[in-house]
Amino acid sequence: MALKYVYFFGGGQADGKADMKNLLGGKGANLAEMTSIGLPVPPGFTISTEVCTEFYKNNRTHPASLAAEVSANLKKIEDLMGKKFGDPANPLLLSVRSGARASMPGMMDTVLNLGLNDTTVKGIVAQSGDERFAYDAYRRFVQMYADVVLGMNKDTLDHLLEQKKEERDVHFDTDLTAGDWKDLVGQYKAAIKAELDIDFPEDPQEQLWGAINAVFGSWMNQRAITYRKLNNIPAEWGTAVNVQGMVFGNMGNDCATGVAFTRDPSTGENYFYGEFLVNAQGEDVVAGIRTPQPINRAKDNGNGDLPSMEEVMPECYQQLVQIREILEQHYKDMQDIEFTIEKGVLYMLQTRNGKRTAPASIKIAVDMVNEGLIDKKTAVLRVAPSQLDQLLHPTLDPHAKKTVIAKGLPASPGAVSGEVVFCADEAEAEAKTGRKVILVRIETSPEDIHGMHAAQGILTARGGMTSHAAVVARGMGKCCVAGCGEIKVDYTNESFTTVTGQVVKKGDLITLDGSKGEVMLGVVPTVSVQLTGDFAKLMGWVDEFRTMKIRANADTPHDARVARDFGAEGIGLCRTEHMFFDAERIAAVREMILSDELEGRERALAKILPMQTSDFIGIFKEMKGLPVTIRLLDPPLHEFLPQNEKDIEELSKTMKVPVKTLKYTVESLHEFNPMLGHRGCRLGITFPEIYDMQVRAIMTAACELVKNEGFSIVPEIMIPLIATVKELSVLKQNAVAICEEVIAAYGVKMEYLIGTMIELPRAALTADEIATEAEFFSFGTNDLTQTTFGLSRDDAGKFLPFYIDNGIMDEDPFVTLDQAGVGQLVKIACEKGRSTRPNIKLGICGEHGGNPASVIFCHKAGLNYASCSPFRVPIARLAAAHAALS
Ligand code: PEP
Ligand code: MG
């Protein structure tokens, strides 16, 4: 039997279902599901994603059996709709749409009204009794087909339309007559002939296959490729093609088309949220050309004066409300729906899990648990760890002075400031030079996606909450104010003007508040968010499910407090060198480095000791007995050296050493490859007095608090960049001697741990030997990535983006842990370490500790904890819960 490539839906029955998204794409699978649960869906069929794969494998051809399957299923649509494809008297028209496994809004192509030609258009006139409608549909079809299938320059046909309006002296498309449209169809076809030297295909079958191939072809268009890259969607997935009987929202005032969310996608509030347009076709709502009306008055969406669907089409609205209920009960998640009303009859054209902001995602998950729709586990899994990043974005300081110059729709939350730019390319170019920009457009389109990505925020003059700008910005977690009709954008002069006549030019600074829809002049200060309410509740559930601990990388008492507020269960990495840069201390540190006698170094270290001790007291106090891992000095010494004449002169006075001698010493410390040079434990081996001072400071701080303030502390002393067990045994012996001395002097009882970072492949491969000395391992995956790949952390930025753009690497290994290579070393080290010290404590403290995919890897590798920057602690907690649950 031939393989099945085509899946039918219609008349209450469907070949597919919701969990067949890989094969049918999201749209196709859900059209099938909606059909089966009895919702009104126009009949159609889905050509599977496998055909897309074959299409690209076999030089853009289809499996041999596809044609027969398509015609058999087309026949089923004809039977159910009582019309025939290509029939002059009673023609069936079709829509042909893309639909991948993951939603890619607006990135691929669509053809509507397919099946129209000079003969069938007359049938549509007879069917609808509306000649104007029929020829309007026809010209839209020719326009769309020319663009999508024939690859004709859009401007040529747009220009003909504009010319027509001028000639007729009218402003709106709606003012053109049947005769005008008929005329235009002829002009369009002539233009196609002139530009492409082909006749517009009259044969509906030829049209159908042209459209199917174009939709498959659009999987590889540039904007789809960019979108996939930004959203980590593999090219192998391919798209499905949905062919469906057309229903029309533009046959008169008893017709409409709209999109809605079963809950507010911006805040998560539980009310029916949507927009619609009377007498409009398909894409008009999201295209942002006409301002849509709200479906109800629950919230006014800023369009308060427009009548709602509830008011103008009460029956259809009530039916839609029922469908909302059915869909939520069925899918148990917030849905994003598209519908069309043809002559008073409601049809569902799409449902999918709605994209939502991070705050909405949390509110919906928590509310749905309270409503008994889902359990806590599901709620936790519903919130993507990476999404939390958005929550940790700042909002406007409520006490700050602000000059609001315009108000639009609060399309995507957050508060951002930047310089105004008016085109996507420019946004990208400016952002590359490190500038913060706000992209201002009349409306955005999929071509702007790279600029939206690069900008801090997006401001559009047109379009509603479901416009391209709003949907895409929310998905990206970007601040966006959309539909700001109060501004007039002038691309030619690169400026916009507000209602009060204020002109804002390119390069001027503005601030957007995406939660209120406000546009402000200048930079308005922001504050970080309060992590209470639903967030706290969800994070409570997160902590019930996760088994791996989350710590933070923090070097100051302040960071330690922030980390604990975010739920850190300890400090996984305190980089002591950060304390050395303090203005008061750097002189003493330099003195220490530049003294060529032990005596001089000890003198300088004696100045630093009390400062380090008080740092550690502060950190231990903040952490209230939670584990704290302190790393001894790691970076190459030259990082601390004076760089300019003035500093050298000052130092020469304090040290009573001639400038010339100092300069010579500074030069002699130069290294060709400092990352692989005299750093980490190598400093401790050659200058033991430095580590001795640091260990003394750590133990003194801990003993002080244990003795005088009743703390219970087990300090974890970490030695960086170990390659051989011998390095560790020498340094451990030194450290133990100091620890015991300090403990004895205080007369307290205290445990402490001495461990190491695993940052070098040799350390990972000999972890069994190293674990005979080390009481814990912490994977320094920044250096471990650097040393495994032989890829400089500081220089990779020059060529890594090229690697990623060209598919040589999928991801930046400094962001997402390379599981195949670096991850393998981590696993080997865990196994070997446990083989000689079964209870060894294992953690990670590289940047990967806050990257969701890497955290999941760490859980699987059996690490006891992951440590990351304080702001990423909630992300890591959630990722760890996901790992435990899946
Ligand atoms: C590491 O190398 O992963 C690490 C945490 O240390 P640093 O980034 O300070 O080199
Ligand atoms: Mg390191």
Tab-separated table of C-alpha atoms in Angstrom, residues 683-872:
chain	number	residue	atom	x	y	z
A	683	LEU	CA	49.867	31.545	41.316
A	684	GLY	CA	49.181	29.712	44.548
A	685	ILE	CA	52.078	27.362	43.922
A	686	THR	CA	54.584	30.107	43.110
A	687	PHE	CA	53.325	32.747	45.557
A	688	PRO	CA	51.870	30.678	48.430
A	689	GLU	CA	51.577	33.778	50.614
A	690	ILE	CA	48.670	35.055	48.466
A	691	TYR	CA	46.503	31.995	49.020
A	692	ASP	CA	47.619	31.834	52.663
A	693	MET	CA	46.282	35.342	53.203
A	694	GLN	CA	42.978	34.496	51.490
A	695	VAL	CA	42.481	31.279	53.458
A	696	ARG	CA	43.242	33.138	56.647
A	697	ALA	CA	40.658	35.796	55.746
A	698	ILE	CA	37.989	33.175	54.986
A	699	MET	CA	38.585	31.214	58.170
A	700	THR	CA	38.875	34.290	60.355
A	701	ALA	CA	35.559	35.570	59.032
A	702	ALA	CA	33.851	32.229	59.603
A	703	CYS	CA	35.332	31.750	63.086
A	704	GLU	CA	34.336	35.293	64.105
A	705	LEU	CA	30.716	34.622	63.237
A	706	VAL	CA	30.685	31.149	64.742
A	707	LYS	CA	32.275	32.298	67.941
A	708	ASN	CA	30.590	35.661	68.440
A	709	GLU	CA	27.269	35.419	66.648
A	710	GLY	CA	26.319	31.760	66.915
A	711	PHE	CA	26.483	31.069	63.170
A	712	SER	CA	27.016	27.591	61.844
A	713	ILE	CA	29.245	27.773	58.796
A	714	VAL	CA	31.096	25.182	56.741
A	715	PRO	CA	33.337	27.249	54.441
A	716	GLU	CA	34.110	25.735	51.069
A	717	ILE	CA	37.531	26.779	49.832
A	718	MET	CA	37.971	26.318	46.100
A	719	ILE	CA	41.248	26.115	44.239
A	720	PRO	CA	41.022	27.028	40.535
A	721	LEU	CA	42.577	25.609	37.393
A	722	ILE	CA	43.956	22.376	38.791
A	723	ALA	CA	45.517	20.116	36.148
A	724	THR	CA	47.263	17.549	38.355
A	725	VAL	CA	46.517	16.045	41.725
A	726	LYS	CA	49.943	17.097	42.955
A	727	GLU	CA	49.082	20.804	42.529
A	728	LEU	CA	46.030	20.260	44.668
A	729	SER	CA	47.757	18.212	47.351
A	730	VAL	CA	50.448	20.876	47.833
A	731	LEU	CA	47.924	23.709	48.016
A	732	LYS	CA	45.541	21.743	50.185
A	733	GLN	CA	48.274	21.028	52.689
A	734	ASN	CA	49.070	24.751	52.921
A	735	ALA	CA	45.401	25.634	53.311
A	736	VAL	CA	44.721	22.997	55.952
A	737	ALA	CA	47.633	24.284	58.037
A	738	ILE	CA	46.181	27.808	58.032
A	739	CYS	CA	42.629	26.596	58.676
A	740	GLU	CA	43.709	24.566	61.671
A	741	GLU	CA	45.777	27.441	62.997
A	742	VAL	CA	42.873	29.903	62.812
A	743	ILE	CA	40.366	27.419	64.263
A	744	ALA	CA	42.717	26.664	67.143
A	745	ALA	CA	43.289	30.358	67.797
A	746	TYR	CA	39.523	30.958	68.053
A	747	GLY	CA	39.019	27.793	70.059
A	748	VAL	CA	35.917	26.824	68.065
A	749	LYS	CA	34.834	23.600	66.398
A	750	MET	CA	34.399	24.031	62.680
A	751	GLU	CA	34.320	21.878	59.616
A	752	TYR	CA	35.492	23.147	56.258
A	753	LEU	CA	35.837	21.686	52.779
A	754	ILE	CA	38.659	22.073	50.327
A	755	GLY	CA	37.852	21.372	46.727
A	756	THR	CA	38.663	22.366	43.211
A	757	MET	CA	37.282	23.636	39.978
A	758	ILE	CA	37.328	21.294	37.036
A	759	GLU	CA	38.264	23.611	34.192
A	760	LEU	CA	40.843	21.676	32.232
A	761	PRO	CA	40.357	18.471	30.234
A	762	ARG	CA	43.246	16.857	32.098
A	763	ALA	CA	41.521	17.492	35.387
A	764	ALA	CA	38.335	15.899	34.093
A	765	LEU	CA	40.179	12.862	32.760
A	766	THR	CA	42.102	12.329	36.004
A	767	ALA	CA	39.218	13.246	38.283
A	768	ASP	CA	39.565	9.970	40.188
A	769	GLU	CA	43.063	10.992	41.292
A	770	ILE	CA	42.035	14.569	41.972
A	771	ALA	CA	39.090	13.420	44.076
A	772	THR	CA	41.446	11.707	46.480
A	773	GLU	CA	42.291	15.263	47.601
A	774	ALA	CA	39.270	17.316	46.528
A	775	GLU	CA	36.208	17.246	48.762
A	776	PHE	CA	34.120	18.861	46.052
A	777	PHE	CA	34.261	19.613	42.350
A	778	SER	CA	32.785	22.662	40.729
A	779	PHE	CA	32.751	22.586	36.940
A	780	GLY	CA	34.087	25.855	35.602
A	781	THR	CA	32.510	25.308	32.233
A	782	ASN	CA	33.587	28.695	30.897
A	783	ASP	CA	37.198	27.657	31.008
A	784	LEU	CA	36.392	24.014	30.384
A	785	THR	CA	34.669	25.051	27.136
A	786	GLN	CA	37.605	27.269	26.245
A	787	THR	CA	40.157	24.566	26.897
A	788	THR	CA	38.156	21.711	25.365
A	789	PHE	CA	37.500	23.556	22.127
A	790	GLY	CA	40.819	25.383	22.198
A	791	LEU	CA	38.608	28.406	21.676
A	792	SER	CA	39.549	31.678	23.355
A	793	ARG	CA	36.760	33.100	25.522
A	794	ASP	CA	37.932	36.573	24.682
A	795	ASP	CA	38.449	36.212	20.962
A	796	ALA	CA	35.704	33.817	19.856
A	797	GLY	CA	33.276	36.701	19.308
A	798	LYS	CA	35.148	37.568	16.113
A	799	PHE	CA	34.276	34.384	14.289
A	800	LEU	CA	31.738	32.386	16.327
A	801	PRO	CA	28.775	34.357	14.937
A	802	PHE	CA	29.923	33.359	11.446
A	803	TYR	CA	30.074	29.729	12.531
A	804	ILE	CA	26.563	29.937	13.893
A	805	ASP	CA	25.129	31.861	10.931
A	806	ASN	CA	26.596	29.289	8.587
A	807	GLY	CA	25.452	26.269	10.539
A	808	ILE	CA	28.974	25.121	11.429
A	809	MET	CA	27.882	25.255	15.055
A	810	ASP	CA	24.250	25.226	16.155
A	811	GLU	CA	24.773	27.296	19.245
A	812	ASP	CA	27.389	29.344	21.007
A	813	PRO	CA	29.096	26.788	23.303
A	814	PHE	CA	29.793	29.538	25.828
A	815	VAL	CA	26.025	30.015	26.195
A	816	THR	CA	24.668	26.482	25.891
A	817	LEU	CA	26.844	23.676	27.183
A	818	ASP	CA	28.270	21.507	24.408
A	819	GLN	CA	26.938	18.189	25.631
A	820	ALA	CA	28.784	16.038	23.118
A	821	GLY	CA	32.248	17.280	24.052
A	822	VAL	CA	32.402	19.399	27.185
A	823	GLY	CA	29.405	17.540	28.617
A	824	GLN	CA	31.161	14.249	28.091
A	825	LEU	CA	34.113	15.493	30.117
A	826	VAL	CA	31.713	16.569	32.862
A	827	LYS	CA	30.170	13.111	32.919
A	828	ILE	CA	33.555	11.378	32.969
A	829	ALA	CA	34.723	13.611	35.808
A	830	CYS	CA	31.551	12.923	37.827
A	831	GLU	CA	31.949	9.175	37.438
A	832	LYS	CA	35.670	9.147	38.138
A	833	GLY	CA	35.326	11.548	41.048
A	834	ARG	CA	32.654	9.420	42.668
A	835	SER	CA	34.713	6.267	42.118
A	836	THR	CA	37.349	7.420	44.611
A	837	ARG	CA	35.159	9.667	46.790
A	838	PRO	CA	31.566	8.423	46.664
A	839	ASN	CA	30.087	11.367	48.580
A	840	ILE	CA	31.932	14.072	46.644
A	841	LYS	CA	29.854	17.246	46.198
A	842	LEU	CA	29.418	18.165	42.541
A	843	GLY	CA	28.334	21.465	41.077
A	844	ILE	CA	28.665	23.761	38.113
A	845	CYS	CA	29.536	27.462	38.289
A	846	GLY	CA	30.214	28.457	34.668
A	847	GLU	CA	27.717	30.707	32.858
A	848	HIS	CA	25.926	27.556	31.739
A	849	GLY	CA	24.528	27.242	35.257
A	850	GLY	CA	21.803	29.730	34.256
A	851	ASN	CA	21.081	28.340	30.805
A	852	PRO	CA	17.938	26.162	30.824
A	853	ALA	CA	19.171	23.425	28.465
A	854	SER	CA	22.474	23.197	30.325
A	855	VAL	CA	20.724	23.069	33.713
A	856	ILE	CA	18.670	20.131	32.469
A	857	PHE	CA	21.898	18.440	31.393
A	858	CYS	CA	23.414	19.045	34.859
A	859	HIS	CA	20.397	17.444	36.507
A	860	LYS	CA	20.770	14.392	34.299
A	861	ALA	CA	24.506	14.207	34.960
A	862	GLY	CA	23.650	13.975	38.664
A	863	LEU	CA	25.172	17.242	39.881
A	864	ASN	CA	24.166	18.364	43.375
A	865	TYR	CA	23.766	21.976	42.355
A	866	ALA	CA	24.041	24.530	39.574
A	867	SER	CA	25.240	28.048	40.284
A	868	CYS	CA	24.477	31.097	38.170
A	869	SER	CA	24.190	34.873	38.322
A	870	PRO	CA	21.582	36.050	40.860
A	871	PHE	CA	19.085	37.239	38.226
A	872	ARG	CA	19.067	33.871	36.566
